[in-house]
N, CA, C, O and CB atoms as a CASP TS submission, in Angstrom:
PFRMAT TS
TARGET T0000
AUTHOR 0000-0000-0000
METHOD Language model
MODEL 1
PARENT N/A
ATOM      1  N   MET     1      45.577   6.732  15.154  1.00  0.00           N
ATOM      2  CA  MET     1      44.586   6.377  16.236  1.00  0.00           C
ATOM      3  C   MET     1      43.201   6.959  15.822  1.00  0.00           C
ATOM      4  O   MET     1      42.206   6.239  15.742  1.00  0.00           O
ATOM      5  CB  MET     1      45.053   6.972  17.697  1.00  0.00           C
ATOM      6  N   ILE     2      43.183   8.255  15.570  1.00  0.00           N
ATOM      7  CA  ILE     2      41.772   8.877  15.387  1.00  0.00           C
ATOM      8  C   ILE     2      41.086   8.322  14.079  1.00  0.00           C
ATOM      9  O   ILE     2      39.897   8.038  13.934  1.00  0.00           O
ATOM     10  CB  ILE     2      41.875  10.532  15.285  1.00  0.00           C
ATOM     11  N   SER     3      42.189   8.227  13.088  1.00  0.00           N
ATOM     12  CA  SER     3      41.672   7.517  11.847  1.00  0.00           C
ATOM     13  C   SER     3      41.038   6.354  11.915  1.00  0.00           C
ATOM     14  O   SER     3      39.972   6.139  11.338  1.00  0.00           O
ATOM     15  CB  SER     3      42.591   7.263  11.016  1.00  0.00           C
ATOM     16  N   ILE     4      41.692   5.471  12.674  1.00  0.00           N
ATOM     17  CA  ILE     4      40.959   4.071  12.988  1.00  0.00           C
ATOM     18  C   ILE     4      39.635   4.083  13.652  1.00  0.00           C
ATOM     19  O   ILE     4      38.796   3.206  13.450  1.00  0.00           O
ATOM     20  CB  ILE     4      41.801   3.228  13.894  1.00  0.00           C
ATOM     21  N   ARG     5      39.446   5.174  14.513  1.00  0.00           N
ATOM     22  CA  ARG     5      38.198   5.367  15.294  1.00  0.00           C
ATOM     23  C   ARG     5      37.394   6.081  14.239  1.00  0.00           C
ATOM     24  O   ARG     5      36.213   5.750  14.349  1.00  0.00           O
ATOM     25  CB  ARG     5      38.368   6.224  16.738  1.00  0.00           C
ATOM     26  N   ILE     6      37.567   6.832  13.377  1.00  0.00           N
ATOM     27  CA  ILE     6      36.697   7.400  12.334  1.00  0.00           C
ATOM     28  C   ILE     6      36.342   6.198  11.494  1.00  0.00           C
ATOM     29  O   ILE     6      35.143   6.053  11.257  1.00  0.00           O
ATOM     30  CB  ILE     6      37.403   8.581  11.469  1.00  0.00           C
ATOM     31  N   HIS     7      37.181   5.321  11.011  1.00  0.00           N
ATOM     32  CA  HIS     7      36.913   4.382  10.160  1.00  0.00           C
ATOM     33  C   HIS     7      36.008   3.257  10.666  1.00  0.00           C
ATOM     34  O   HIS     7      35.245   2.569   9.988  1.00  0.00           O
ATOM     35  CB  HIS     7      38.085   3.929   9.723  1.00  0.00           C
ATOM     36  N   PHE     8      36.228   3.198  11.947  1.00  0.00           N
ATOM     37  CA  PHE     8      35.337   2.098  12.860  1.00  0.00           C
ATOM     38  C   PHE     8      33.850   2.787  12.780  1.00  0.00           C
ATOM     39  O   PHE     8      32.859   2.188  12.361  1.00  0.00           O
ATOM     40  CB  PHE     8      35.949   1.934  14.733  1.00  0.00           C
ATOM     41  N   ILE     9      33.853   4.159  13.255  1.00  0.00           N
ATOM     42  CA  ILE     9      32.417   4.697  13.274  1.00  0.00           C
ATOM     43  C   ILE     9      31.776   4.642  11.765  1.00  0.00           C
ATOM     44  O   ILE     9      30.597   4.302  11.669  1.00  0.00           O
ATOM     45  CB  ILE     9      32.421   6.302  13.853  1.00  0.00           C
ATOM     46  N   THR    10      32.333   4.886  10.882  1.00  0.00           N
ATOM     47  CA  THR    10      31.737   5.053   9.644  1.00  0.00           C
ATOM     48  C   THR    10      31.189   3.552   9.244  1.00  0.00           C
ATOM     49  O   THR    10      30.082   3.258   8.793  1.00  0.00           O
ATOM     50  CB  THR    10      32.817   5.703   8.582  1.00  0.00           C
ATOM     51  N   THR    11      32.254   2.732   9.534  1.00  0.00           N
ATOM     52  CA  THR    11      31.847   1.231   9.030  1.00  0.00           C
ATOM     53  C   THR    11      30.550   0.636   9.937  1.00  0.00           C
ATOM     54  O   THR    11      29.754  -0.205   9.520  1.00  0.00           O
ATOM     55  CB  THR    11      33.285   0.103   9.245  1.00  0.00           C
ATOM     56  N   LEU    12      30.520   1.266  11.275  1.00  0.00           N
ATOM     57  CA  LEU    12      29.360   0.788  12.012  1.00  0.00           C
ATOM     58  C   LEU    12      28.246   1.525  11.542  1.00  0.00           C
ATOM     59  O   LEU    12      27.156   0.958  11.626  1.00  0.00           O
ATOM     60  CB  LEU    12      29.490   0.915  13.494  1.00  0.00           C
ATOM     61  N   TYR    13      28.287   2.741  11.034  1.00  0.00           N
ATOM     62  CA  TYR    13      27.301   3.453  10.444  1.00  0.00           C
ATOM     63  C   TYR    13      26.547   2.949   9.321  1.00  0.00           C
ATOM     64  O   TYR    13      25.336   3.048   9.126  1.00  0.00           O
ATOM     65  CB  TYR    13      27.789   4.516  10.114  1.00  0.00           C
ATOM     66  N   HIS    14      27.661   2.248   8.421  1.00  0.00           N
ATOM     67  CA  HIS    14      27.026   1.936   7.337  1.00  0.00           C
ATOM     68  C   HIS    14      26.519   0.517   7.259  1.00  0.00           C
ATOM     69  O   HIS    14      25.836   0.030   6.358  1.00  0.00           O
ATOM     70  CB  HIS    14      27.822   2.236   6.330  1.00  0.00           C
ATOM     71  N   MET    15      27.003  -0.111   8.437  1.00  0.00           N
ATOM     72  CA  MET    15      26.271  -1.625   8.809  1.00  0.00           C
ATOM     73  C   MET    15      25.083  -1.157   9.155  1.00  0.00           C
ATOM     74  O   MET    15      24.175  -1.428   8.369  1.00  0.00           O
ATOM     75  CB  MET    15      26.904  -2.629  10.082  1.00  0.00           C
ATOM     76  N   VAL    16      24.753  -0.400  10.299  1.00  0.00           N
ATOM     77  CA  VAL    16      23.480  -0.080  11.081  1.00  0.00           C
ATOM     78  C   VAL    16      22.317   0.465  10.083  1.00  0.00           C
ATOM     79  O   VAL    16      21.171   0.035   9.951  1.00  0.00           O
ATOM     80  CB  VAL    16      23.820   1.077  12.250  1.00  0.00           C
ATOM     81  N   LEU    17      22.936   1.495   9.450  1.00  0.00           N
ATOM     82  CA  LEU    17      22.084   2.400   8.688  1.00  0.00           C
ATOM     83  C   LEU    17      21.077   1.528   7.880  1.00  0.00           C
ATOM     84  O   LEU    17      19.921   1.610   8.295  1.00  0.00           O
ATOM     85  CB  LEU    17      22.958   3.339   7.729  1.00  0.00           C
ATOM     86  N   PRO    18      21.276   0.727   6.832  1.00  0.00           N
ATOM     87  CA  PRO    18      20.406  -0.106   6.165  1.00  0.00           C
ATOM     88  C   PRO    18      19.329  -0.956   6.862  1.00  0.00           C
ATOM     89  O   PRO    18      18.158  -1.124   6.523  1.00  0.00           O
ATOM     90  CB  PRO    18      21.162  -0.891   5.500  1.00  0.00           C
ATOM     91  N   HIS    19      20.110  -1.535   8.088  1.00  0.00           N
ATOM     92  CA  HIS    19      18.989  -2.085   8.973  1.00  0.00           C
ATOM     93  C   HIS    19      17.830  -1.302   9.455  1.00  0.00           C
ATOM     94  O   HIS    19      16.654  -1.664   9.499  1.00  0.00           O
ATOM     95  CB  HIS    19      19.538  -2.538  10.099  1.00  0.00           C
ATOM     96  N   PHE    20      18.372  -0.116   9.827  1.00  0.00           N
ATOM     97  CA  PHE    20      17.588   0.861  10.474  1.00  0.00           C
ATOM     98  C   PHE    20      16.475   1.419   9.439  1.00  0.00           C
ATOM     99  O   PHE    20      15.300   1.584   9.765  1.00  0.00           O
ATOM    100  CB  PHE    20      18.545   2.007  11.022  1.00  0.00           C
ATOM    101  N   THR    21      16.894   1.637   8.395  1.00  0.00           N
ATOM    102  CA  THR    21      15.968   1.862   7.272  1.00  0.00           C
ATOM    103  C   THR    21      14.956   0.839   6.892  1.00  0.00           C
ATOM    104  O   THR    21      13.807   1.214   6.655  1.00  0.00           O
ATOM    105  CB  THR    21      16.709   2.085   6.155  1.00  0.00           C
ATOM    106  N   ILE    22      15.268  -0.382   6.814  1.00  0.00           N
ATOM    107  CA  ILE    22      14.554  -1.532   6.656  1.00  0.00           C
ATOM    108  C   ILE    22      13.351  -1.671   7.825  1.00  0.00           C
ATOM    109  O   ILE    22      12.174  -1.945   7.592  1.00  0.00           O
ATOM    110  CB  ILE    22      15.594  -2.707   6.682  1.00  0.00           C
ATOM    111  N   TRP    23      13.849  -1.456   8.921  1.00  0.00           N
ATOM    112  CA  TRP    23      12.926  -1.517  10.170  1.00  0.00           C
ATOM    113  C   TRP    23      12.173  -0.444  10.219  1.00  0.00           C
ATOM    114  O   TRP    23      11.074  -0.652  10.735  1.00  0.00           O
ATOM    115  CB  TRP    23      13.592  -1.610  11.456  1.00  0.00           C
ATOM    116  N   TYR    24      12.417   0.873   9.787  1.00  0.00           N
ATOM    117  CA  TYR    24      11.690   2.091   9.713  1.00  0.00           C
ATOM    118  C   TYR    24      10.564   1.778   8.570  1.00  0.00           C
ATOM    119  O   TYR    24       9.396   2.142   8.707  1.00  0.00           O
ATOM    120  CB  TYR    24      12.711   3.388   9.358  1.00  0.00           C
ATOM    121  N   ARG    25      10.972   1.165   7.591  1.00  0.00           N
ATOM    122  CA  ARG    25      10.266   0.916   6.369  1.00  0.00           C
ATOM    123  C   ARG    25       8.994  -0.083   6.924  1.00  0.00           C
ATOM    124  O   ARG    25       7.831   0.211   6.649  1.00  0.00           O
ATOM    125  CB  ARG    25      11.345   0.181   5.147  1.00  0.00           C
ATOM    126  N   HIS    26       9.324  -1.268   7.715  1.00  0.00           N
ATOM    127  CA  HIS    26       8.464  -2.141   8.144  1.00  0.00           C
ATOM    128  C   HIS    26       7.533  -1.706   9.311  1.00  0.00           C
ATOM    129  O   HIS    26       6.408  -2.178   9.471  1.00  0.00           O
ATOM    130  CB  HIS    26       9.182  -3.223   8.448  1.00  0.00           C
ATOM    131  N   ILE    27       8.143  -0.691  10.174  1.00  0.00           N
ATOM    132  CA  ILE    27       7.000  -0.176  11.341  1.00  0.00           C
ATOM    133  C   ILE    27       6.185   0.770  10.549  1.00  0.00           C
ATOM    134  O   ILE    27       5.081   0.970  11.056  1.00  0.00           O
ATOM    135  CB  ILE    27       7.673   0.687  12.818  1.00  0.00           C
ATOM    136  N   THR    28       6.410   1.392   9.478  1.00  0.00           N
ATOM    137  CA  THR    28       5.641   2.442   8.849  1.00  0.00           C
ATOM    138  C   THR    28       4.473   1.712   8.216  1.00  0.00           C
ATOM    139  O   THR    28       3.320   2.110   8.384  1.00  0.00           O
ATOM    140  CB  THR    28       6.491   3.288   7.792  1.00  0.00           C
ATOM    141  N   ILE    29       4.784   0.592   7.452  1.00  0.00           N
ATOM    142  CA  ILE    29       4.034  -0.341   6.768  1.00  0.00           C
ATOM    143  C   ILE    29       2.893  -0.882   7.747  1.00  0.00           C
ATOM    144  O   ILE    29       1.695  -0.775   7.486  1.00  0.00           O
ATOM    145  CB  ILE    29       4.974  -1.462   6.234  1.00  0.00           C
ATOM    146  N   TRP    30       3.327  -1.388   8.735  1.00  0.00           N
ATOM    147  CA  TRP    30       2.551  -2.110   9.516  1.00  0.00           C
ATOM    148  C   TRP    30       1.789  -1.349  10.424  1.00  0.00           C
ATOM    149  O   TRP    30       0.732  -1.799  10.867  1.00  0.00           O
ATOM    150  CB  TRP    30       3.252  -2.996  10.134  1.00  0.00           C
ATOM    151  N   TYR    31       2.309  -0.006  10.813  1.00  0.00           N
ATOM    152  CA  TYR    31       1.438   0.919  11.403  1.00  0.00           C
ATOM    153  C   TYR    31       0.034   1.554  10.421  1.00  0.00           C
ATOM    154  O   TYR    31      -1.108   1.778  10.820  1.00  0.00           O
ATOM    155  CB  TYR    31       2.449   2.084  11.836  1.00  0.00           C
ATOM    156  N   SER    32       0.540   1.710   9.197  1.00  0.00           N
ATOM    157  CA  SER    32      -0.509   1.896   8.186  1.00  0.00           C
ATOM    158  C   SER    32      -1.503   1.097   8.180  1.00  0.00           C
ATOM    159  O   SER    32      -2.643   1.557   8.252  1.00  0.00           O
ATOM    160  CB  SER    32      -0.095   1.851   7.018  1.00  0.00           C
ATOM    161  N   VAL    33      -1.259  -0.353   8.087  1.00  0.00           N
ATOM    162  CA  VAL    33      -2.117  -1.333   8.296  1.00  0.00           C
ATOM    163  C   VAL    33      -2.978  -1.474   9.381  1.00  0.00           C
ATOM    164  O   VAL    33      -4.170  -1.751   9.245  1.00  0.00           O
ATOM    165  CB  VAL    33      -1.536  -2.251   8.250  1.00  0.00           C
ATOM    166  N   VAL    34      -2.521  -1.327  10.272  1.00  0.00           N
ATOM    167  CA  VAL    34      -3.096  -1.254  11.753  1.00  0.00           C
ATOM    168  C   VAL    34      -4.211  -0.009  11.769  1.00  0.00           C
ATOM    169  O   VAL    34      -5.315  -0.153  12.294  1.00  0.00           O
ATOM    170  CB  VAL    34      -1.748  -0.928  12.955  1.00  0.00           C
ATOM    171  N   ILE    35      -3.867   0.990  11.252  1.00  0.00           N
ATOM    172  CA  ILE    35      -4.709   2.199  11.247  1.00  0.00           C
ATOM    173  C   ILE    35      -6.055   2.152  10.281  1.00  0.00           C
ATOM    174  O   ILE    35      -7.158   2.673  10.447  1.00  0.00           O
ATOM    175  CB  ILE    35      -3.778   3.382  10.796  1.00  0.00           C
ATOM    176  N   SER    36      -5.455   1.193   9.029  1.00  0.00           N
ATOM    177  CA  SER    36      -6.522   0.996   8.033  1.00  0.00           C
ATOM    178  C   SER    36      -7.385  -0.120   8.569  1.00  0.00           C
ATOM    179  O   SER    36      -8.437  -0.246   7.943  1.00  0.00           O
ATOM    180  CB  SER    36      -5.952   0.652   6.584  1.00  0.00           C
ATOM    181  N   ILE    37      -7.204  -0.979   9.590  1.00  0.00           N
ATOM    182  CA  ILE    37      -7.945  -1.864   9.996  1.00  0.00           C
ATOM    183  C   ILE    37      -8.715  -1.435  10.962  1.00  0.00           C
ATOM    184  O   ILE    37      -9.790  -1.982  11.209  1.00  0.00           O
ATOM    185  CB  ILE    37      -7.349  -2.834  10.286  1.00  0.00           C
ATOM    186  N   TYR    38      -8.244  -0.363  11.654  1.00  0.00           N
ATOM    187  CA  TYR    38      -9.151  -0.064  12.936  1.00  0.00           C
ATOM    188  C   TYR    38     -10.015   1.022  12.332  1.00  0.00           C
ATOM    189  O   TYR    38     -11.177   1.030  12.737  1.00  0.00           O
ATOM    190  CB  TYR    38      -8.282   0.483  14.414  1.00  0.00           C
ATOM    191  N   ILE    39      -9.701   1.871  11.511  1.00  0.00           N
ATOM    192  CA  ILE    39     -10.641   2.646  10.793  1.00  0.00           C
ATOM    193  C   ILE    39     -11.643   2.132   9.969  1.00  0.00           C
ATOM    194  O   ILE    39     -12.413   2.895   9.386  1.00  0.00           O
ATOM    195  CB  ILE    39     -10.046   3.395  10.098  1.00  0.00           C
TER
END
């Protein structure tokens, strides 16, 4: 039971993490573009 739970958490983590890093990259790029436009 515990091992299934850990497996589920790790698979969820591996599924979510790439999307999170991609979103983070897009947000930082967009933020830098907005700052460069306003400055």
